[in-house]
Every structure is written in structure tokens, then in C-alpha cells.
mmCIF file of C-alpha atoms and ligand atoms in Angstrom:
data_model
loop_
_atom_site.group_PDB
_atom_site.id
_atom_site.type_symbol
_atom_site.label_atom_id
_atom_site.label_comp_id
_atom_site.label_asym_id
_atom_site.label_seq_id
_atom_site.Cartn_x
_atom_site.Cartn_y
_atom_site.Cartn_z
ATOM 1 C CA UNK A 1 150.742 127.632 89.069
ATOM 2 C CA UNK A 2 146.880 127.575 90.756
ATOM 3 C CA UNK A 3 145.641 124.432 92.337
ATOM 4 C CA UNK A 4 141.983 125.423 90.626
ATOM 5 C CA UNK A 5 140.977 122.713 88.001
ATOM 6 C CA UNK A 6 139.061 124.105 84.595
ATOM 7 C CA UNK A 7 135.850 125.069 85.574
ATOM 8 C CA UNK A 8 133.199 122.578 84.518
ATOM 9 C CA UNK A 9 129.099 122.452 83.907
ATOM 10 C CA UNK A 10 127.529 122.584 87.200
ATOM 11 C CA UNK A 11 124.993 119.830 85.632
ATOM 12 C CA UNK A 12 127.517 117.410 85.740
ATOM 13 C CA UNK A 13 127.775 117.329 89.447
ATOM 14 C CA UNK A 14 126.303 114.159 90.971
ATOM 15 C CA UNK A 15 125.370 112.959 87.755
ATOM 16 C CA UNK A 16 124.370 109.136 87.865
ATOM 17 C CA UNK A 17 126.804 107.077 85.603
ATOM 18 C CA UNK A 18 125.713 104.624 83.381
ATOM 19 C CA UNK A 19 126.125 101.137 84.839
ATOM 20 C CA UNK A 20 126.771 98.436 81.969
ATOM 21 C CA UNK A 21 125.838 94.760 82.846
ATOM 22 C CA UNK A 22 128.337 92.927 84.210
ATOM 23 C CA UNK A 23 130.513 90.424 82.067
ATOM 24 C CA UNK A 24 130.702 86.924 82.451
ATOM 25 C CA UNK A 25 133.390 85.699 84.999
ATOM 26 C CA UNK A 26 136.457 84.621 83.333
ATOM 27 C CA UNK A 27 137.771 80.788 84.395
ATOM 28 C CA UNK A 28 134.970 79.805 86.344
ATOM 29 C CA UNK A 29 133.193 76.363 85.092
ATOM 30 C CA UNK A 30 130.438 78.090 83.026
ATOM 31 C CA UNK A 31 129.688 81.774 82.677
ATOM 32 C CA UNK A 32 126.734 82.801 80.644
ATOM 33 C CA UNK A 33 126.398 87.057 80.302
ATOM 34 C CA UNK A 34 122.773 87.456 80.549
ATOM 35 C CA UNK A 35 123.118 91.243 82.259
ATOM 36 C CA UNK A 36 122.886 93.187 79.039
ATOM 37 C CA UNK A 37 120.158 92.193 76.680
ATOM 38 C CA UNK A 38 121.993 91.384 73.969
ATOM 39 C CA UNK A 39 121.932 88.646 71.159
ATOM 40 C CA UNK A 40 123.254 85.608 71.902
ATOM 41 C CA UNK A 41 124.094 84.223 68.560
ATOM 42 C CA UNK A 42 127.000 85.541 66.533
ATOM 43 C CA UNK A 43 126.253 87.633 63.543
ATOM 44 C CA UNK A 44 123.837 86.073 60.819
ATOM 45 C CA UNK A 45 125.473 85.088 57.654
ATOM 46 C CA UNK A 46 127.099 87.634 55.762
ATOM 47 C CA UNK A 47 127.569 90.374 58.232
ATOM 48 C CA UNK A 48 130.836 88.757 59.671
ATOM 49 C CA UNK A 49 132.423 89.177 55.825
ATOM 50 C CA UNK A 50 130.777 92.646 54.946
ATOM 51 C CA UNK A 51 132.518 93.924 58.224
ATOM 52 C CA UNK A 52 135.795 92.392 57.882
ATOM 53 C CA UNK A 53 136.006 93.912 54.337
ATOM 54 C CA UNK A 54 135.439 97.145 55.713
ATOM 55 C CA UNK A 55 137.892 96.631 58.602
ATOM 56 C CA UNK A 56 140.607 96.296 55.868
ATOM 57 C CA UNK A 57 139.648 100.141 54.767
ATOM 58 C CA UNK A 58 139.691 101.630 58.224
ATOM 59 C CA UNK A 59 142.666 103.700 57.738
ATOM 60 C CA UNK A 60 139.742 105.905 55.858
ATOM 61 C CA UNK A 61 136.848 107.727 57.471
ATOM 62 C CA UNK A 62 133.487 106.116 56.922
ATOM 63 C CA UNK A 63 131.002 107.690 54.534
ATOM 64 C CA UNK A 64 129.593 110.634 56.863
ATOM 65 C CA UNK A 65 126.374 110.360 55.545
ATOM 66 C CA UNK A 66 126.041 106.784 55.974
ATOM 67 C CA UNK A 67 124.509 107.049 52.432
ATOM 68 C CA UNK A 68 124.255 103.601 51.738
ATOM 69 C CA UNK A 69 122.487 102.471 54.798
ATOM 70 C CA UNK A 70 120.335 105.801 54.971
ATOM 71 C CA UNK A 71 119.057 104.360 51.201
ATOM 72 C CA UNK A 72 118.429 100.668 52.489
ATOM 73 C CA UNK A 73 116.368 101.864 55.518
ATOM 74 C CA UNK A 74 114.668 104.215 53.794
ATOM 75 C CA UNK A 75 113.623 101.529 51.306
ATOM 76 C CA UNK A 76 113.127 98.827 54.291
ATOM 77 C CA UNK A 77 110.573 101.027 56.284
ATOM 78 C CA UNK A 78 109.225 102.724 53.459
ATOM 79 C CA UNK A 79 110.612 106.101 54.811
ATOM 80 C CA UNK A 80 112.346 109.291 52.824
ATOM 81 C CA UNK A 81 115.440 109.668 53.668
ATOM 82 C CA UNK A 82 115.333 113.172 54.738
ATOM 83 C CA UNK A 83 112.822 111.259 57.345
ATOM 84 C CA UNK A 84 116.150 109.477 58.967
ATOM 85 C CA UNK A 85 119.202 110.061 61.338
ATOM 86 C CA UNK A 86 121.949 107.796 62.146
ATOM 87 C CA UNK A 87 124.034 107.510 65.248
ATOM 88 C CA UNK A 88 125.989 105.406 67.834
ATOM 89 C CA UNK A 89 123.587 103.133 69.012
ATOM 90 C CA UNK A 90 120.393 104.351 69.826
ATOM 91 C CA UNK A 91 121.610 105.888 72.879
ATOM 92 C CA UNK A 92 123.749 108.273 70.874
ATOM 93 C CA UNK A 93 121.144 109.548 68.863
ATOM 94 C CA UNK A 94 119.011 109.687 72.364
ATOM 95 C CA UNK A 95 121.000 111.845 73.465
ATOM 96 C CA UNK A 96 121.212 114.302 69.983
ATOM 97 C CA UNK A 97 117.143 114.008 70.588
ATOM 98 C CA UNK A 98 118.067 116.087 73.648
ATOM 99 C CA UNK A 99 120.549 118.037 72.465
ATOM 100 C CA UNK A 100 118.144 119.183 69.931
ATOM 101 C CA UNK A 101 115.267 120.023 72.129
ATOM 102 C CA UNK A 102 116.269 120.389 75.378
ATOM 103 C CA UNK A 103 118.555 122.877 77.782
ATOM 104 C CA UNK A 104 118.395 124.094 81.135
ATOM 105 C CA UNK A 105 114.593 125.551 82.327
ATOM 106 C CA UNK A 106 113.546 122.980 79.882
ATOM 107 C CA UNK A 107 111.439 119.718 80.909
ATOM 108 C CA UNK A 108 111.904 116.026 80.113
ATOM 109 C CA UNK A 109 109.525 113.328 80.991
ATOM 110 C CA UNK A 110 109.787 109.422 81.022
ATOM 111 C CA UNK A 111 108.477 106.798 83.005
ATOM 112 C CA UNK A 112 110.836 105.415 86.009
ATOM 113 C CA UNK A 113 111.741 102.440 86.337
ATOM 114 C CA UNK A 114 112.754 102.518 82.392
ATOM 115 C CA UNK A 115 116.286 102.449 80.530
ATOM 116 C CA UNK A 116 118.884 104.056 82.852
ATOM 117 C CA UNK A 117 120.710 106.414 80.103
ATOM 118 C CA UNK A 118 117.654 108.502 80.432
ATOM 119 C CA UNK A 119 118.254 110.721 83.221
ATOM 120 C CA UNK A 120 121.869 110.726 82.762
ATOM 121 C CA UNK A 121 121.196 112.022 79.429
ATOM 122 C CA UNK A 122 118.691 114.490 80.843
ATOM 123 C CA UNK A 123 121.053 115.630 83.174
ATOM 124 C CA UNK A 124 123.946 116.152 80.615
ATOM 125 C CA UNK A 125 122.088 118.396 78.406
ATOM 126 C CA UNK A 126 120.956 120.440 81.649
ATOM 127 C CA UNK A 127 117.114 120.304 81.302
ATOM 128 C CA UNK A 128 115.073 118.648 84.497
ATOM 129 C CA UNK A 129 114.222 115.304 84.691
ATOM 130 C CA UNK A 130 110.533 114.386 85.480
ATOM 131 C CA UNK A 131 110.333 110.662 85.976
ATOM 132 C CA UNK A 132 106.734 109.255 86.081
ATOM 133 C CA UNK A 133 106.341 106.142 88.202
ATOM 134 C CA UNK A 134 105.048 102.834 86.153
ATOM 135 C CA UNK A 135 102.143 101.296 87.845
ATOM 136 C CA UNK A 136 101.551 98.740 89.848
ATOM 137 C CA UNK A 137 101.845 96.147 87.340
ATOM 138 C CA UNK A 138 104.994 97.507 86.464
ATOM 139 C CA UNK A 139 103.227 99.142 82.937
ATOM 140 C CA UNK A 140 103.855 103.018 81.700
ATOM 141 C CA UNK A 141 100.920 105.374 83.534
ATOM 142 C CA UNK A 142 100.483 107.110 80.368
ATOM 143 C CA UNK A 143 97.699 109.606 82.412
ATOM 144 C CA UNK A 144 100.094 110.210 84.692
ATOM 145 C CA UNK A 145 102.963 111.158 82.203
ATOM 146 C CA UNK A 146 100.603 113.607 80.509
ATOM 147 C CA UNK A 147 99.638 114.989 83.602
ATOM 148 C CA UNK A 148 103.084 115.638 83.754
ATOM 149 C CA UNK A 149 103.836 118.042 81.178
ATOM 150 C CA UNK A 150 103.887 121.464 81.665
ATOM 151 C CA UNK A 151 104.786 124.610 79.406
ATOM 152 C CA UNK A 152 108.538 123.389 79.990
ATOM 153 C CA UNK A 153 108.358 120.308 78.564
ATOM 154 C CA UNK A 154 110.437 119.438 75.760
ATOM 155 C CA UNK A 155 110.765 115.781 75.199
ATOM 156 C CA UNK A 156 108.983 112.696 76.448
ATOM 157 C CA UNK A 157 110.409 109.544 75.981
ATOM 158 C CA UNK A 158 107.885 106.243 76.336
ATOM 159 C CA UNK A 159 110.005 103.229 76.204
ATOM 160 C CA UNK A 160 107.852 100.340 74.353
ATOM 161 C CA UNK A 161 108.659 97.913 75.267
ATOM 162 C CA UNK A 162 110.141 98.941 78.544
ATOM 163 C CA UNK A 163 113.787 97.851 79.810
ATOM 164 C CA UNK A 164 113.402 96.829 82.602
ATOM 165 C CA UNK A 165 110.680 95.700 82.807
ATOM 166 C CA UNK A 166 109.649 94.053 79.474
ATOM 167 C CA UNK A 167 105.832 95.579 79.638
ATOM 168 C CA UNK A 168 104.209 97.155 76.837
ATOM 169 C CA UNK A 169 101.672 99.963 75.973
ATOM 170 C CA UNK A 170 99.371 99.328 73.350
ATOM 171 C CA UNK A 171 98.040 101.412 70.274
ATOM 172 C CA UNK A 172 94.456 102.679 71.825
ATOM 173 C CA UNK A 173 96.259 103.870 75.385
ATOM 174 C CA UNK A 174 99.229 105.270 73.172
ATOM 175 C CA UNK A 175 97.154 107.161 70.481
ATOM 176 C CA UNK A 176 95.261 108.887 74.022
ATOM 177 C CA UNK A 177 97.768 109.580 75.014
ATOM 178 C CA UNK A 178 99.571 111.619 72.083
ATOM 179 C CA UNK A 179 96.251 112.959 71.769
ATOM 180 C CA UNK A 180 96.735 114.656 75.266
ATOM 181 C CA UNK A 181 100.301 116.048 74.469
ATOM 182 C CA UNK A 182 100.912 119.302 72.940
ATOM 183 C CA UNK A 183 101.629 119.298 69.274
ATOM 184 C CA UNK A 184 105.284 121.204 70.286
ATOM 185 C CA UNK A 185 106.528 118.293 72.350
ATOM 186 C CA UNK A 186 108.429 116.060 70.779
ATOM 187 C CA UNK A 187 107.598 112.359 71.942
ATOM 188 C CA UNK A 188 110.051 109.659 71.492
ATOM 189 C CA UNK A 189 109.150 105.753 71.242
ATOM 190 C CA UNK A 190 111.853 103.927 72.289
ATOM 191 C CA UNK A 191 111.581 100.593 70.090
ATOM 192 C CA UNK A 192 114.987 99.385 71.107
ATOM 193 C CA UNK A 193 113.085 95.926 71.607
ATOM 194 C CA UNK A 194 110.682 96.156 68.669
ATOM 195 C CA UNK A 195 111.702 93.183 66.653
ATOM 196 C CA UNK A 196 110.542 90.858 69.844
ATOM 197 C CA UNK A 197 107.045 91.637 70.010
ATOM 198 C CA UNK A 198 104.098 89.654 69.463
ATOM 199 C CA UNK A 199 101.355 91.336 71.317
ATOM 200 C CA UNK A 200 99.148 92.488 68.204
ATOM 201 C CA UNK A 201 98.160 95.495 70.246
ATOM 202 C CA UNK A 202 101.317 97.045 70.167
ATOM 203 C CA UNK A 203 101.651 99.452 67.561
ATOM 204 C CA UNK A 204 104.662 99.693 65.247
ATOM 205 C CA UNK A 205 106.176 102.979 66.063
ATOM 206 C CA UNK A 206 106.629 103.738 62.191
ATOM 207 C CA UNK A 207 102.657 103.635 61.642
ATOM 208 C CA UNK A 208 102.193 106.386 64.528
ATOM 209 C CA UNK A 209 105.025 108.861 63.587
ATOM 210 C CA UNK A 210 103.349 108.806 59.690
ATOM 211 C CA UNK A 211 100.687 111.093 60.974
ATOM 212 C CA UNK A 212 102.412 112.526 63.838
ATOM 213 C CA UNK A 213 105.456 115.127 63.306
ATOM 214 C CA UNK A 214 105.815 115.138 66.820
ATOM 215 C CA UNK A 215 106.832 111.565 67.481
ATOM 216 C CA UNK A 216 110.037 110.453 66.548
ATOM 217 C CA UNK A 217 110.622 106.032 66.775
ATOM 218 C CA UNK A 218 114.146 105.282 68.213
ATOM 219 C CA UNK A 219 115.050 101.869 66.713
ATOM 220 C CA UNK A 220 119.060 99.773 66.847
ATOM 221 C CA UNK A 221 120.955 97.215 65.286
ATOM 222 C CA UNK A 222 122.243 96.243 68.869
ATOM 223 C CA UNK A 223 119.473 94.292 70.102
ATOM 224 C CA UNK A 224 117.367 91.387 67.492
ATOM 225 C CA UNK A 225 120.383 92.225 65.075
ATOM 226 C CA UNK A 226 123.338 91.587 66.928
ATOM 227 C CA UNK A 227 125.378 93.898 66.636
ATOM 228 C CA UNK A 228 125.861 95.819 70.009
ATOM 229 C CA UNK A 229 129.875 95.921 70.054
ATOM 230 C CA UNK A 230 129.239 98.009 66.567
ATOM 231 C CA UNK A 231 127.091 101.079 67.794
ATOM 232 C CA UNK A 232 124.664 101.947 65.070
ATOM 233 C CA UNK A 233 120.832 103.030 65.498
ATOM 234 C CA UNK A 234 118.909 105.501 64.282
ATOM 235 C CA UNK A 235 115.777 107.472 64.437
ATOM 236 C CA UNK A 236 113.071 108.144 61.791
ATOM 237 C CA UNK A 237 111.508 111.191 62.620
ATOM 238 C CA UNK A 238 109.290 114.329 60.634
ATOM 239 C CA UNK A 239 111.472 117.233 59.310
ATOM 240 C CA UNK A 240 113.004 119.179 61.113
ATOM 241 C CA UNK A 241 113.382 116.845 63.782
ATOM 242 C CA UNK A 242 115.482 114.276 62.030
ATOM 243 C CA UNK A 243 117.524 117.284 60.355
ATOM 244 C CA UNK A 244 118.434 118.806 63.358
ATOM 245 C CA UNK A 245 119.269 114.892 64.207
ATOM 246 C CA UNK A 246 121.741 115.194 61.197
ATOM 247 C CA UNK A 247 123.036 118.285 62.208
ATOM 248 C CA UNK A 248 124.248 117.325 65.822
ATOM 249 C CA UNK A 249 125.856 114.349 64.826
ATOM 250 C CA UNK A 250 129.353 113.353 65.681
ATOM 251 C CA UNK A 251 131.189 113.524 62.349
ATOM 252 C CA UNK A 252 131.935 110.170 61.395
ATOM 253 C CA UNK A 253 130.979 108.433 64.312
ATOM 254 C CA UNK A 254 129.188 105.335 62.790
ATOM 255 C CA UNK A 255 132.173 103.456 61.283
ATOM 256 C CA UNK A 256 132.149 102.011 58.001
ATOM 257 C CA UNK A 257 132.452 98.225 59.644
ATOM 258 C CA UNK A 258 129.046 99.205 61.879
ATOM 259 C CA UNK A 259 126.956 100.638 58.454
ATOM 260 C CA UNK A 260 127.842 98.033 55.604
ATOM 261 C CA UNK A 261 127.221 95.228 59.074
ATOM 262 C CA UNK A 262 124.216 97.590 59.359
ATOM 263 C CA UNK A 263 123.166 97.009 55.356
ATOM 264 C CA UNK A 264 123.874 93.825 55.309
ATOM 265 C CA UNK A 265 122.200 92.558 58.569
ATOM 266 C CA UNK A 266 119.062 94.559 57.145
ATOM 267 C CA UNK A 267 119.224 91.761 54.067
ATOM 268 C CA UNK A 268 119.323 88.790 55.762
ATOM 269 C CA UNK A 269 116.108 89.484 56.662
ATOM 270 C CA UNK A 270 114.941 85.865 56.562
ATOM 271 C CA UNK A 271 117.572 84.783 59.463
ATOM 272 C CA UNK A 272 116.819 87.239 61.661
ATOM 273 C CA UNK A 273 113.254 86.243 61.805
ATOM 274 C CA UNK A 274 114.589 82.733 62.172
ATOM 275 C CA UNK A 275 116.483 83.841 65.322
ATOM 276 C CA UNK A 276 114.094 85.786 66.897
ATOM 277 C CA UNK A 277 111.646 83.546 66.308
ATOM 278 C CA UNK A 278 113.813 81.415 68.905
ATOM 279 C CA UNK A 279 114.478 83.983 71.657
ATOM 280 C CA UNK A 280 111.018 84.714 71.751
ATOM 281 C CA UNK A 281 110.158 80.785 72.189
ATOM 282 C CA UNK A 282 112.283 80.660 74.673
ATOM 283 C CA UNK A 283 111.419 84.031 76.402
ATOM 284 C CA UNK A 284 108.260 82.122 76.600
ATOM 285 C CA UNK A 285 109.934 79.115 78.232
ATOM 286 C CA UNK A 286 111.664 81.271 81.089
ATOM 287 C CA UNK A 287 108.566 83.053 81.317
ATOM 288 C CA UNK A 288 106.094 80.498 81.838
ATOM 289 C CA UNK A 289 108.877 78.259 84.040
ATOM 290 C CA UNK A 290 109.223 81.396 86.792
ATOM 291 C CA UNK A 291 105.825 81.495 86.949
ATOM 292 C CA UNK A 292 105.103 77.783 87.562
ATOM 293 C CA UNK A 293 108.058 77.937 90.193
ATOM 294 C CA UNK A 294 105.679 81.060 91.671
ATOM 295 C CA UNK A 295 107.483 84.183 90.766
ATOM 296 C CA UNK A 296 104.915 86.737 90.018
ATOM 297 C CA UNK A 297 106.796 87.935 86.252
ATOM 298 C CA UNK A 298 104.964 91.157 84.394
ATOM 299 C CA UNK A 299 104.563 90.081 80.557
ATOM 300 C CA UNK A 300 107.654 90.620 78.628
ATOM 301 C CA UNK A 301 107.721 91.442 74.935
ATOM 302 C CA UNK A 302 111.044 92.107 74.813
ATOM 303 C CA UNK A 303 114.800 89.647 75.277
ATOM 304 C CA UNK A 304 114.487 89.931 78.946
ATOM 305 C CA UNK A 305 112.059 88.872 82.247
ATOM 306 C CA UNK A 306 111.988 91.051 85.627
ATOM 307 C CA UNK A 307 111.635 89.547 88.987
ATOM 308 C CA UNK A 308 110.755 92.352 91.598
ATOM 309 C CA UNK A 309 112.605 90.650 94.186
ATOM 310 C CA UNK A 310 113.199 94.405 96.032
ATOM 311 C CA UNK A 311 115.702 94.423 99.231
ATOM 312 C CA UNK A 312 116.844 90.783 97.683
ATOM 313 C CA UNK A 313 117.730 91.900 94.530
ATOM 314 C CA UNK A 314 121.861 92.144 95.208
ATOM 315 C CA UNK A 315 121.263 88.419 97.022
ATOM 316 C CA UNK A 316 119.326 86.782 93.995
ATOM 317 C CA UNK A 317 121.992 87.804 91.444
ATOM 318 C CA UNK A 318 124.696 86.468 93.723
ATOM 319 C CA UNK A 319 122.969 83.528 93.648
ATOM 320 C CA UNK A 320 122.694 83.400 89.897
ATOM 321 C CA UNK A 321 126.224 84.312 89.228
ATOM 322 C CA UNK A 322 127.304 81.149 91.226
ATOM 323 C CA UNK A 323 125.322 79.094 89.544
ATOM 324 C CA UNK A 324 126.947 80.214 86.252
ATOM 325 C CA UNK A 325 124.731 83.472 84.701
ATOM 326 C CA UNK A 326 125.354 86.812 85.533
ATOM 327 C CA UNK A 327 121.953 88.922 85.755
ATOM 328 C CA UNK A 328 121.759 92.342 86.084
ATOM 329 C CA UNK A 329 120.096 93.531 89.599
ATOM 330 C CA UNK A 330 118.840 96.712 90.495
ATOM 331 C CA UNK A 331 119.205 97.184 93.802
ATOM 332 C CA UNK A 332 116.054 97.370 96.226
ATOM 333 C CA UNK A 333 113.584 97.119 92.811
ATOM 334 C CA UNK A 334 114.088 93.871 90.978
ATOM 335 C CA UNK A 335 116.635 92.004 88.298
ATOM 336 C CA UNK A 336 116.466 91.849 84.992
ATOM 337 C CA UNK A 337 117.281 88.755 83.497
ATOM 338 C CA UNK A 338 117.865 88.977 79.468
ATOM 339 C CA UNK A 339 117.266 85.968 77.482
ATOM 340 C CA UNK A 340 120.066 83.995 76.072
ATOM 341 C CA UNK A 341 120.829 80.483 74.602
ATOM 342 C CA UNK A 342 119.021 77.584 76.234
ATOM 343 C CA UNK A 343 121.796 76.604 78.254
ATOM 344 C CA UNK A 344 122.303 79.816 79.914
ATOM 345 C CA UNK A 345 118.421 79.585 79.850
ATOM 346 C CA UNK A 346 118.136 76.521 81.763
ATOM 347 C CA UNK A 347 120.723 77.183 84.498
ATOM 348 C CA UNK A 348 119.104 80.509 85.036
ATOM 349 C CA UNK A 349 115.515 78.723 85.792
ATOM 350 C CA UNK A 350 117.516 76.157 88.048
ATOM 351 C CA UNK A 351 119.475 78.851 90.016
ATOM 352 C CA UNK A 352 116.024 80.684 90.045
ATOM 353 C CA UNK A 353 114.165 77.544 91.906
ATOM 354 C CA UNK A 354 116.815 76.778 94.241
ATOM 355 C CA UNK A 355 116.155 80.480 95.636
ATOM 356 C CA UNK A 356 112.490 80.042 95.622
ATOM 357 C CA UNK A 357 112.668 76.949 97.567
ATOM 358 C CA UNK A 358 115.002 78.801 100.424
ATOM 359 C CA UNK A 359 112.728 82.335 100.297
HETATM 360 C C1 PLP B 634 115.302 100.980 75.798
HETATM 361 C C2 PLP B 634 116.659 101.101 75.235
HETATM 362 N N1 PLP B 634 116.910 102.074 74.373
HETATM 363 C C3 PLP B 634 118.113 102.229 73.819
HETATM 364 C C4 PLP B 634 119.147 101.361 74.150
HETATM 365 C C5 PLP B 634 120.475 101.656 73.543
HETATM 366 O O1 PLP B 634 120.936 100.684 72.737
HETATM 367 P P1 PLP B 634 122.076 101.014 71.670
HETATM 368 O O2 PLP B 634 122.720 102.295 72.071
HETATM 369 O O3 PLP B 634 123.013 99.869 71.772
HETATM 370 O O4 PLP B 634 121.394 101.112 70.365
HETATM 371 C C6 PLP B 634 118.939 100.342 75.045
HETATM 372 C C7 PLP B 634 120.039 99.451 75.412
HETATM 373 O O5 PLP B 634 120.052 98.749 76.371
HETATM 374 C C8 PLP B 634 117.657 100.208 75.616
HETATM 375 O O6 PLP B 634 117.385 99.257 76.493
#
């Protein structure tokens, strides 16, 4: 028998792998998970039930099409339904959005620092990253990122707002800048956080794709609705974009548990705002407490704050994980700290001043 193993993609070679936030430590005398930016709170009321009736059926497939929860966004966001595309999580159908548009010799831009699936995406479907640095204040440099497109550019993704770093772009900058990109690039807002913002200058993704075929608006269920551990997001997007969506899906890989959860986290509409409407008070809590303890903290509209503590990063997470909340750091750049109940809240502002006082 040869020793040679199956030959495999040369892309895949070196490819950065996606690191998920750490979980809580088991045993120790509090543990709060605030590395992934997820909800807090269990499901809202309802969604629990819908899903464990549909766990009792999972000996079947789901519905393929996701029919029922195609019809309730469609009617939500005032969309056809020939506009929409379903898949696991957002990231899945981030990564169809490449599949669809981009191979090798092709061209995909995003800013950097942003969310970390997007060059491991890139690299997957074999087209060439071209990360854009964020400014100085940690914002998009939306010149810069159409300065960066070239006649091999397929895809642009602008994440708004960003992960890490929480910072926004607003409507005027955005518009410019869509203005500037050619009408054969597909641009994709990344509205992961959406639900979170208050900034009246940031556009809603939906108003800017109405009149623009060549923006598709990336949105989840895993963030503001809670339900992470159930992949499901979607895209809305001009035809053919969100056909071609339909047409690279995995078959039957939103379960039937994660799209009547879906439907039914879509109609208790009035919670969610209730529990938002929390996490964003107390965003605003973390937010203006790092700042009176000195931190310099860009302005987040999304579940999460980010300290550019650089070569301490690794040190101030430590710190934070002893104290009882695990952060996620980034090594040499900063930490990202997602927002979570008050408790976990307060002992992350406590750990954070202790570390201040000894800097
Ligand atoms: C900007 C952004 N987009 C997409 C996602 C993917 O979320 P999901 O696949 O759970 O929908 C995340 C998750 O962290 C994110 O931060």
C-alpha cells in the first residue's frame, strides 16, 4: 500500500482556523462566558416549546425550503421571497456568498480587524484575500476599501457594526461608498449586530439593498435572538444573488427545531425589544464605566466593548478569567469583551479597574 495521503486543495494549506471564544471554566466559584457575543438570557417565551415540538419529529428531515420561515421573513421585512436565502448561521450562508462569486484569480475585500471567519472563508473558496486596515479610531476606511478593488474583485464584505470592534459606518459614508464600487461587485453588509443599534445614522441594511442589486444584508437569529446553539441566518439579497444563495445550500441543513425557533422568535417581537432594550442599557453602563476608569473604548453599537490593550491583551484576559469572566483576547491588538447579565457585567468592570490601577 503507498504512504501518500489523498491529495488535497493546495488553498487549504496554512489556512487560519476559526477560534471560538472560550467557555466558562467549569467548578470554579463563578464563571460568566462573555468571549462569544452571545445572548445571555434563555430563549423568549415560546421558542423553548416550538423547538421541543419539533425535536419530537427529528427522525424526519426539515422542510428544505424552510417555507414557513422564508414566508414570515418575507412578511417581517417586507421582502419577496425569491429576495431570501437561508443557512447555518450567518456564517454558513457567508460562506455560499463566496462560493457563489468567488474562486481562485478572484478578489475579496474586507476591512481587518473585523469578524475572523472572513479570511478563512476567503481562503477556502481559493480567491485572495485583501484586508483593508480600519483607521485609527478603529472605524471601516471605506476610501481605502474602494481603493482597493480592482478588476478581480468579487465580493466585499463591510461588517456594520464591526466585531471586534463594535464601530459603525453610517448611511452618507456608506451610500459613497457603494457609489464608488462597480455595479458587478457584490457588497455584503454584515448586520450580524443590527438589532443593537441606536446610532440614527446607521442605515438599515434592508433600505440600501432596495435600490441596490449589488448589496446583499447578512442578518442571524444567533445574536439579539438567542439562538446561537441553533444555526439559522439568512441573507436578503436581489435575484440572482439570493438564487444562486438557494442553489448552494446544504440540503437540509437548517433543522426543523432552528426554523419553527426561527418563526417563532420572529413573533415575540415585543420581548425581544424588551431584552435588547437591556443589553444595550447596560452596554452603555460598561461603556461609560471603562471610560471613567480611563480606558480609551471606540463607540460600540453592538453586544460587545474593545479595549486595545495590544502586547497585554493575553495578560488582561488572564486577569479577567480569574476574576470570574472569560473575554475573548486577540493577541497583540485588543479584547473583546461581549456584554452579558449585570453580574457578569459588574465583575468584568471590577476585574477591569484592578488592572488599570496596576498598568
Ligand atoms: C459579524 C458577524 N457575522 C456573522 C457571524 C456569524 O454568526 P452566526 O453564524 O451564528 O449567524 C458573527 C458571529 O460571531 C459575526 O460576528
Amino acid at each position: 500500500m503507498s504512504e501518500t495521503s489523498p491529495k488535497l486543495r493546495a488553498e487549504l494549506d496554512g489556512i487560519p482556523t476559526y477560534k471560538p471564544g472560550k467557555p466558562a471554566a467549569a467548578g470554579g466559584p463563578v464563571a460568566f462566558k462573555l468571549s462569544s457575543n452571545e445572548n445571555p438570557y434563555p430563549p423568549l417565551p415560546g421558542v423553548m416549546e416550538t423547538a421541543v415540538a419539533a425535536a419530537g419529529e427529528f427522525n424526519r428531515y426539515p422542510d428544505m425550503a424552510c417555507t414557513g420561515l422564508m414566508n414570515e421573513l418575507a412578511d417581517r421585512f417586507g421582502v419577496p421571497v425569491s429576495h431570501l436565502a437561508t443557512g447555518t448561521g450567518s456564517v454558513g450562508v457567508a460562506q455560499q456568498l463566496l462560493q457563489i462569486t468567488s474562486g481562485p484569480g478572484d478578489e475579496v475585500v474586507y476591512p481587518w480587524r473585523s469578524f475572523e471567519a472572513y479570511p478563512i472563508i476567503t481562503r477556502i473558496s481559493g480567491a485572495t484575500s485583501v484586508p483593508v486596515a480600519l483607521t485609527s479610531e478603529d472605524v471601516h476606511d471605506l476610501d481605502a476599501m474602494a481603493d482597493a478593488v480592482t478588476d478581480r474583485t468579487r465580493l466585499i464584505f463591510v461588517c456594520n457594526p464591526n466585531n471586534p470592534t463594535g464601530t459603525v459606518v453610517h448611511r452618507e459614508e456608506l451610500e459613497r461608498f457603494l457609489d464608488r464600487v462597480p455595479s458587478d461587485v457584490l457588497v455584503v453588509l454584515d448586520e450580524a449586530y443590527r438589532e443593537f443599534i441606536r446610532d440614527p445614522e446607521v442605515p438599515d441594511g434592508l433600505e440600501i439593498y432596495r435600490s441596490r442589486p449589488n448589496v446583499a444584508v447578512l442578518r442571524t437569529f444567533s445574536k439579539a435572538y438567542g439562538l446561537a446553539g441553533l444555526r439559522v441566518g439568512f441573507a436578503v439579497a436581489h435575484e440572482p444573488v439570493a438564487a444562486a444563495l438557494r442553489k448552494t445550500a446544504v440540503p437540509f441543513g437548517v433543522s426543523q427545531v432552528a426554523q419553527d425557533a426561527a418563526v417563532a422568535s420572529l413573533r415575540a417581537e415585543d420581548e425581544l425589544i424588551g431584552r435588547v432594550g437591556a443589553l444595550v442599557a447596560e452596554r452603555t453602563r460598561v461603556y461609560e464605566g471603562l471610560r471613567k476608569q480611563g480606558w480609551t473604548v471606540p463607540p460600540t453599537q453592538a453586544n460587545f466593548v474593545w479595549l486595545r490593550l495590544g502586547e497585554r491583551s493575553a495578560e488582561f484576559a488572564a486577569a479577567c478569567e480569574a476574576a470570574g469572566v472569560v473575554v475573548r483576547p486577540f493577541p497583540g491588538e485588543g479584547v473583546r469583551v461581549t456584554i452579558g447579565e449585570s453580574e457578569a457585567n459588574d465583575i468584568f468592570l471590577h476585574a477591569a479597574e484592578a488592572f488599570r490601577k496596576g498598568m
